[in-house]
Tab-separated table of C-alpha atoms and ligand atoms in Angstrom:
chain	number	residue	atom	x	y	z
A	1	UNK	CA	68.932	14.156	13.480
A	2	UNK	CA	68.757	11.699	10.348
A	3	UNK	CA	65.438	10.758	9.547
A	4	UNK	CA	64.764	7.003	8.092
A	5	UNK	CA	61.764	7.055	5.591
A	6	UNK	CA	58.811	4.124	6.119
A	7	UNK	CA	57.329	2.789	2.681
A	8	UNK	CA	54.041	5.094	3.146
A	9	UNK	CA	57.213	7.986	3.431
A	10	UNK	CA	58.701	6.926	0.197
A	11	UNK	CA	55.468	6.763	-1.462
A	12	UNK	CA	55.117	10.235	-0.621
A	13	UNK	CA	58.411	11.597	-1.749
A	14	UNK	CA	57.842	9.043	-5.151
A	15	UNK	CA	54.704	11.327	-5.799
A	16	UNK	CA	55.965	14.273	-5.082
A	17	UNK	CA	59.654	13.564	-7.034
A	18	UNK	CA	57.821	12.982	-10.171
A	19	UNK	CA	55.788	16.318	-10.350
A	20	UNK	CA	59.305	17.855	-9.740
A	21	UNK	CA	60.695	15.975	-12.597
A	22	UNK	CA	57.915	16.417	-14.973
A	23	UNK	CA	57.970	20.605	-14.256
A	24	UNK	CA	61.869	20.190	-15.345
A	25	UNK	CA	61.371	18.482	-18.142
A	26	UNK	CA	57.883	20.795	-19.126
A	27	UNK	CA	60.011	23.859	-18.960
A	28	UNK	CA	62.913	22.152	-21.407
A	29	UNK	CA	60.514	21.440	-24.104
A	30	UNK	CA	59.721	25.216	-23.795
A	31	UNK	CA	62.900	27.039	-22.957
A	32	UNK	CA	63.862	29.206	-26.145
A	33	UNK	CA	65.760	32.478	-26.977
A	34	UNK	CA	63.596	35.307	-26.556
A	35	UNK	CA	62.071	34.129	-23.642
A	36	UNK	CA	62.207	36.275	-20.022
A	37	UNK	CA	63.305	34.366	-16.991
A	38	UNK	CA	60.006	35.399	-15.507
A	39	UNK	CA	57.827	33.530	-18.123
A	40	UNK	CA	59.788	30.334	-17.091
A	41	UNK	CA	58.615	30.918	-13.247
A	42	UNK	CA	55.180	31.519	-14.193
A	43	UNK	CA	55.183	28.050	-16.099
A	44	UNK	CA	56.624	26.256	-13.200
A	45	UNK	CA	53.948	27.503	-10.489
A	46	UNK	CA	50.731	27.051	-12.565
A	47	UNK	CA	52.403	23.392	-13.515
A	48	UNK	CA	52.887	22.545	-9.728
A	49	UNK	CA	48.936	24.381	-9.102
A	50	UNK	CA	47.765	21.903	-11.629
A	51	UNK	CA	49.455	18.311	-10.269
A	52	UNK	CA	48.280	19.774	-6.836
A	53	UNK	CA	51.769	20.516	-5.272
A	54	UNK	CA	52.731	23.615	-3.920
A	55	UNK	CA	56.188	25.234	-4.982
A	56	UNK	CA	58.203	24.678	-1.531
A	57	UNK	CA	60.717	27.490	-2.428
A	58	UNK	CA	58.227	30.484	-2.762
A	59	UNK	CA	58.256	32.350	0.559
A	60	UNK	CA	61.209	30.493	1.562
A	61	UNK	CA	63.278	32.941	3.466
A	62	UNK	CA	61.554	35.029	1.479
A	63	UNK	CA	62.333	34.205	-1.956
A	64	UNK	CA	59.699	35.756	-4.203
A	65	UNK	CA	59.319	32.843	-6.601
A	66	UNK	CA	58.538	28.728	-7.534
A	67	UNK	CA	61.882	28.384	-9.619
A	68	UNK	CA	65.341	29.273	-9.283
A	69	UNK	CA	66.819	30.127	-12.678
A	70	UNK	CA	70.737	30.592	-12.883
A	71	UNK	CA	72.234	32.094	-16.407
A	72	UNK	CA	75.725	30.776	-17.280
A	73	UNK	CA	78.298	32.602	-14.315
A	74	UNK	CA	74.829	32.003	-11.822
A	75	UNK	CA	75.169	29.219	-10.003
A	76	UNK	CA	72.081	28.808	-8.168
A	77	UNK	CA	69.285	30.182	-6.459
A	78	UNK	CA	68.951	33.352	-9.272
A	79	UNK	CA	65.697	35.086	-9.247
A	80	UNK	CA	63.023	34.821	-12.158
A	81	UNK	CA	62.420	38.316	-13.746
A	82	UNK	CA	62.702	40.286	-16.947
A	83	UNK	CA	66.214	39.036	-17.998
A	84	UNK	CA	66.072	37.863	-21.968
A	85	UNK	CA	67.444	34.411	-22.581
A	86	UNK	CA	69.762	34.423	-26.052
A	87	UNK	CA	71.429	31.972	-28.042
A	88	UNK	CA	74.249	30.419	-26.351
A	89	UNK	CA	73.344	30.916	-22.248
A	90	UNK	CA	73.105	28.111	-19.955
A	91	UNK	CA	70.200	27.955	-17.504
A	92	UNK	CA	69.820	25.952	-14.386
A	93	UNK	CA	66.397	25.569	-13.633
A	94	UNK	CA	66.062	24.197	-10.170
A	95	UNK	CA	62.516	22.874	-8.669
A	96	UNK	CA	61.109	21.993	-5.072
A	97	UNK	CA	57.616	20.445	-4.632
A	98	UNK	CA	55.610	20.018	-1.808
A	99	UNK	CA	52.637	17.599	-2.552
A	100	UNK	CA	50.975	16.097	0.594
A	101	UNK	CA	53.261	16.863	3.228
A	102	UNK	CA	56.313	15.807	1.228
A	103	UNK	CA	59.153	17.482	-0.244
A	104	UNK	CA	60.918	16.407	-3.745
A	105	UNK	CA	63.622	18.673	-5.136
A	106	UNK	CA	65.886	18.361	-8.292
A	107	UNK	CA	67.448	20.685	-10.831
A	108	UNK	CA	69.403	20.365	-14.192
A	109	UNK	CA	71.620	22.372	-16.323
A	110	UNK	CA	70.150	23.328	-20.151
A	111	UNK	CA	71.505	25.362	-22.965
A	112	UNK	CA	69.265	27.991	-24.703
A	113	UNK	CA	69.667	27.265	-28.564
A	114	UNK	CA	73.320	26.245	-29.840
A	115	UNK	CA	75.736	26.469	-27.435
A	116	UNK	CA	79.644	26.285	-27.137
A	117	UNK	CA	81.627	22.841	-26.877
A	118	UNK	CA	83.325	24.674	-23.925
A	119	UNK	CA	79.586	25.066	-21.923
A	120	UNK	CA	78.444	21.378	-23.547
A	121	UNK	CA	81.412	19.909	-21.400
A	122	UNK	CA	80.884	21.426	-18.581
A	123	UNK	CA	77.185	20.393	-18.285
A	124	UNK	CA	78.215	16.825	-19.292
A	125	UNK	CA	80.771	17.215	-16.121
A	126	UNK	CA	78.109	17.863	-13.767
A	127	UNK	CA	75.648	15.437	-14.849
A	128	UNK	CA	78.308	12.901	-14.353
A	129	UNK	CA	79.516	14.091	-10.986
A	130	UNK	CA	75.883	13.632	-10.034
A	131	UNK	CA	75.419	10.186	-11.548
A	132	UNK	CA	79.072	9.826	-9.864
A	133	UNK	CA	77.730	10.792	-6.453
A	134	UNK	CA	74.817	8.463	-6.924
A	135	UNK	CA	77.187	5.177	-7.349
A	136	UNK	CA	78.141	5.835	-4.098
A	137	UNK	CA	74.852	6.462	-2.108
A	138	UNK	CA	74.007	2.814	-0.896
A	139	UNK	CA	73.531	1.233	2.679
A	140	UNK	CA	77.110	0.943	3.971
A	141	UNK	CA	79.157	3.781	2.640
A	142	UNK	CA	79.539	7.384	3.971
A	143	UNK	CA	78.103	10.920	2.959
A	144	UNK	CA	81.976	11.556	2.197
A	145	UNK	CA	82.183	8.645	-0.479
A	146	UNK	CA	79.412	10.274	-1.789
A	147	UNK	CA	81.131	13.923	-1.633
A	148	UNK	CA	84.490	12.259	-2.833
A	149	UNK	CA	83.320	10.471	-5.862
A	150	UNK	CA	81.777	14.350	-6.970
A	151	UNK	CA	84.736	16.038	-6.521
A	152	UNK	CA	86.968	13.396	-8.259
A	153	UNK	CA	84.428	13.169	-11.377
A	154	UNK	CA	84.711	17.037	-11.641
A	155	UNK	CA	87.959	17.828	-10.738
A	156	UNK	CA	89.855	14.793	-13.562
A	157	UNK	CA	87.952	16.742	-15.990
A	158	UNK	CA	89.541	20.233	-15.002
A	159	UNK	CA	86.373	21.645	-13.212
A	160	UNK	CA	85.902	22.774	-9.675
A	161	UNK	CA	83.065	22.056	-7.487
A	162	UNK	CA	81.300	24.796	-5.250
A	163	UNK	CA	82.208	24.635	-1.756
A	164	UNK	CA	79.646	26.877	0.411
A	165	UNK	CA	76.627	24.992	-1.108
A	166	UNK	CA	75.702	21.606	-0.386
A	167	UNK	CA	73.480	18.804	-0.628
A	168	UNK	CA	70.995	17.490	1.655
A	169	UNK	CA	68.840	15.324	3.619
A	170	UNK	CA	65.193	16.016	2.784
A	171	UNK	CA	61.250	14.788	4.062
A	172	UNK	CA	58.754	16.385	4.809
A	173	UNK	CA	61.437	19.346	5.374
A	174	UNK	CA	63.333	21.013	2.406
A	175	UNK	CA	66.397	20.772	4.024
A	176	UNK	CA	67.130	18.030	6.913
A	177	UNK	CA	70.073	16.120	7.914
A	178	UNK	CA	72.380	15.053	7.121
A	179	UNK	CA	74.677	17.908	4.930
A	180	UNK	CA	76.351	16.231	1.915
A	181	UNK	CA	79.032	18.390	0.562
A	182	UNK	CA	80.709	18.127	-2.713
A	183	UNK	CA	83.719	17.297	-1.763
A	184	UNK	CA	85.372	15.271	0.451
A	185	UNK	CA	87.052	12.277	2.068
A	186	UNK	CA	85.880	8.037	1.185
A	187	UNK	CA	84.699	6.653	4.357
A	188	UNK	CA	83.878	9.731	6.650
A	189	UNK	CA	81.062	11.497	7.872
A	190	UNK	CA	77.165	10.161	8.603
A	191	UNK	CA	76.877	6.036	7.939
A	192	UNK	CA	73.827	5.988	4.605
A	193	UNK	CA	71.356	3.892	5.541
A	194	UNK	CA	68.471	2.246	3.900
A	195	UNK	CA	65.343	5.072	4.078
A	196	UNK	CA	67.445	7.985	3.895
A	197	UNK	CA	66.456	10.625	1.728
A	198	UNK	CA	68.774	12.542	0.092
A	199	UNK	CA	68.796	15.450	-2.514
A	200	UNK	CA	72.714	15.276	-4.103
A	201	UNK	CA	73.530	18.773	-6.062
A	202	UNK	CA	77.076	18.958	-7.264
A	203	UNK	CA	77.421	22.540	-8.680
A	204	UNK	CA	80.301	22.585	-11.100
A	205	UNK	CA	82.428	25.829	-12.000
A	206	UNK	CA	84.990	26.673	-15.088
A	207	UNK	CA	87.934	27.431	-13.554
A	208	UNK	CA	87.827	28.061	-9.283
A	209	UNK	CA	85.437	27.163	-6.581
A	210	UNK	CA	84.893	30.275	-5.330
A	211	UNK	CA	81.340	32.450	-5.118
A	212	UNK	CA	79.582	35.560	-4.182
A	213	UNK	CA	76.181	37.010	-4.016
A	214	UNK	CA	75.117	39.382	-5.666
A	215	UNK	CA	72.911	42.844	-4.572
A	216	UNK	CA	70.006	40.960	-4.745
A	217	UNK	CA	70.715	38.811	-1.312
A	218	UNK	CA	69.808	35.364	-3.720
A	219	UNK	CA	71.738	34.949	-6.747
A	220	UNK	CA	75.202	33.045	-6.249
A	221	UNK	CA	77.612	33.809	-9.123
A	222	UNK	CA	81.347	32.341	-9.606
A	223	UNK	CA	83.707	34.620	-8.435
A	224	UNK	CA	86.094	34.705	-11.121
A	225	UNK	CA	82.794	35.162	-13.831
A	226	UNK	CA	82.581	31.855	-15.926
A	227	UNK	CA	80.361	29.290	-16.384
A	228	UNK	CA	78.701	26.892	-13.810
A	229	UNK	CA	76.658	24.160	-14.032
A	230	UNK	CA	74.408	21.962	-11.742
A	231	UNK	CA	72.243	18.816	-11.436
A	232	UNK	CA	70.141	17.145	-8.756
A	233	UNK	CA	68.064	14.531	-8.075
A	234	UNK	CA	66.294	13.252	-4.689
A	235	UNK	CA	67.184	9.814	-4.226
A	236	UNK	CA	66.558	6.912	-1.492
A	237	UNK	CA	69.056	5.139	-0.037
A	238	UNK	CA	68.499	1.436	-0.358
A	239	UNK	CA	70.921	-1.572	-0.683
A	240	UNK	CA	73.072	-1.304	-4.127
A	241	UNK	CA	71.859	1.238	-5.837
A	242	UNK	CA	69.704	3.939	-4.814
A	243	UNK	CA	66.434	4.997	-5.990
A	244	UNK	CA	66.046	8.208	-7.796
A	245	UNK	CA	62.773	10.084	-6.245
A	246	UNK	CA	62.645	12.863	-8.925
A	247	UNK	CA	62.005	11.369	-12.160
A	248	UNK	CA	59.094	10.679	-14.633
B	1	MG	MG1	68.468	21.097	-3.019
């Protein structure tokens, strides 16, 4: 069932968006070479602690932590723990927030230091197949001109877009209808409608679509081993454009 947000709703989601995006942008001033995947987690949860939030994915499903960090072939959901970032990596750092009752979620792709042209690309790619994805979330369209626009942005450019992963609807639950994949057809699947809360994610790959996971149960890596990249924001639909939830 699709849930339509009231104003009070939105509020909510506004407030708890923005600690979300200031926790991203908090650990990018800090992310350096040297520094343990752990040390990133422990900044995100006492950040959330002190805006008053509560980091939705610890204990969810039983992952063990308030951030999901993914290093270059990662793709998402990658555990926080002793692994040294160097020179050159790519990290998605990927953030959900609770604050009263309401759930924000967004992530974004950074590079660690200097990094190749090749992983600089890629990360532009994804971006834009978010902002893509974005154009087409209004009142009126479909979640597939949403999933279309992503795949088309990504694939023109060479890239692939992850397949088993997917956007969603979100409120006061992490994850809530409707599913918005990132990739599809124009003009199929759920009608958007004004009040619907959405978190897009396009994760993009070098090369094919295809993942695993690893030992761990968590971490989703690209099958063939190169680099992937993702962005996401939690937006509201509205007429023309939407309204990004997660930002400053
Ligand atoms: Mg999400």
């Amino acid at each position: 069932m699709i849930v339509l947000k009231s104003s009070w709703e939105l509020a909510r989601m506004r407030e708890a968006g923005r600690i979300v995006a200031q926790a991203l942008a908090y650990l990018v001033e800090r992310i350096r070479p040297g520094m343990a995947t752990r040390e990133l987690d422990l900044l995100t949860e006492a950040f959330i602690n002190r805006k008053g939030g509560v980091p939705s994915f610890k204990g969810y499903r039983g992952f063990p932590a308030s951030l999901c960090v993914s290093v270059n072939e990662e793709v998402v959901h990658g555990i926080p723990g002793p692994r040294i970032l160097k020179e050159g990596d790519i990290v998605s750092l990927d953030i959900g927030v609770i604050y009263k009752g309401y759930q924000g979620d967004a992530a974004l792709t950074v590079g660690v230091g200097e990094i190749s042209e090749e992983a600089k690309d890629l990360i532009a790619t994804a971006r834009g197949a978010l902002l893509a994805g974005m154009a087409q979330a209004r009142d009126g369209l479909h979640v597939g001109d949403i999933s279309w626009a992503i795949q088309q942005y990504a694939e023109s450019r060479g890239y692939s877009v992850v397949r088993e992963y997917t956007g969603h609807g979100i409120g006061r639950q992490m994850h809530e209808d409707p599913q918005v994949p990132n990739f599809g057809q124009p003009g199929r699947g759920p009608a958007l409608k004004a009040g619907m809360t959405l978190a897009l994610e396009p994760m993009v790959n070098v090369g094919g679509y295809l993942t695993r996971i690893r030992d761990d149960n968590w971490t989703v890596v690209t099958d063939n081993g190169k680099l992937s990249a993702h962005f996401e924001h939690t937006i509201a639909i509205r007429q023309g454009e939407p309204e990004i939830l997660t930002v400053l």
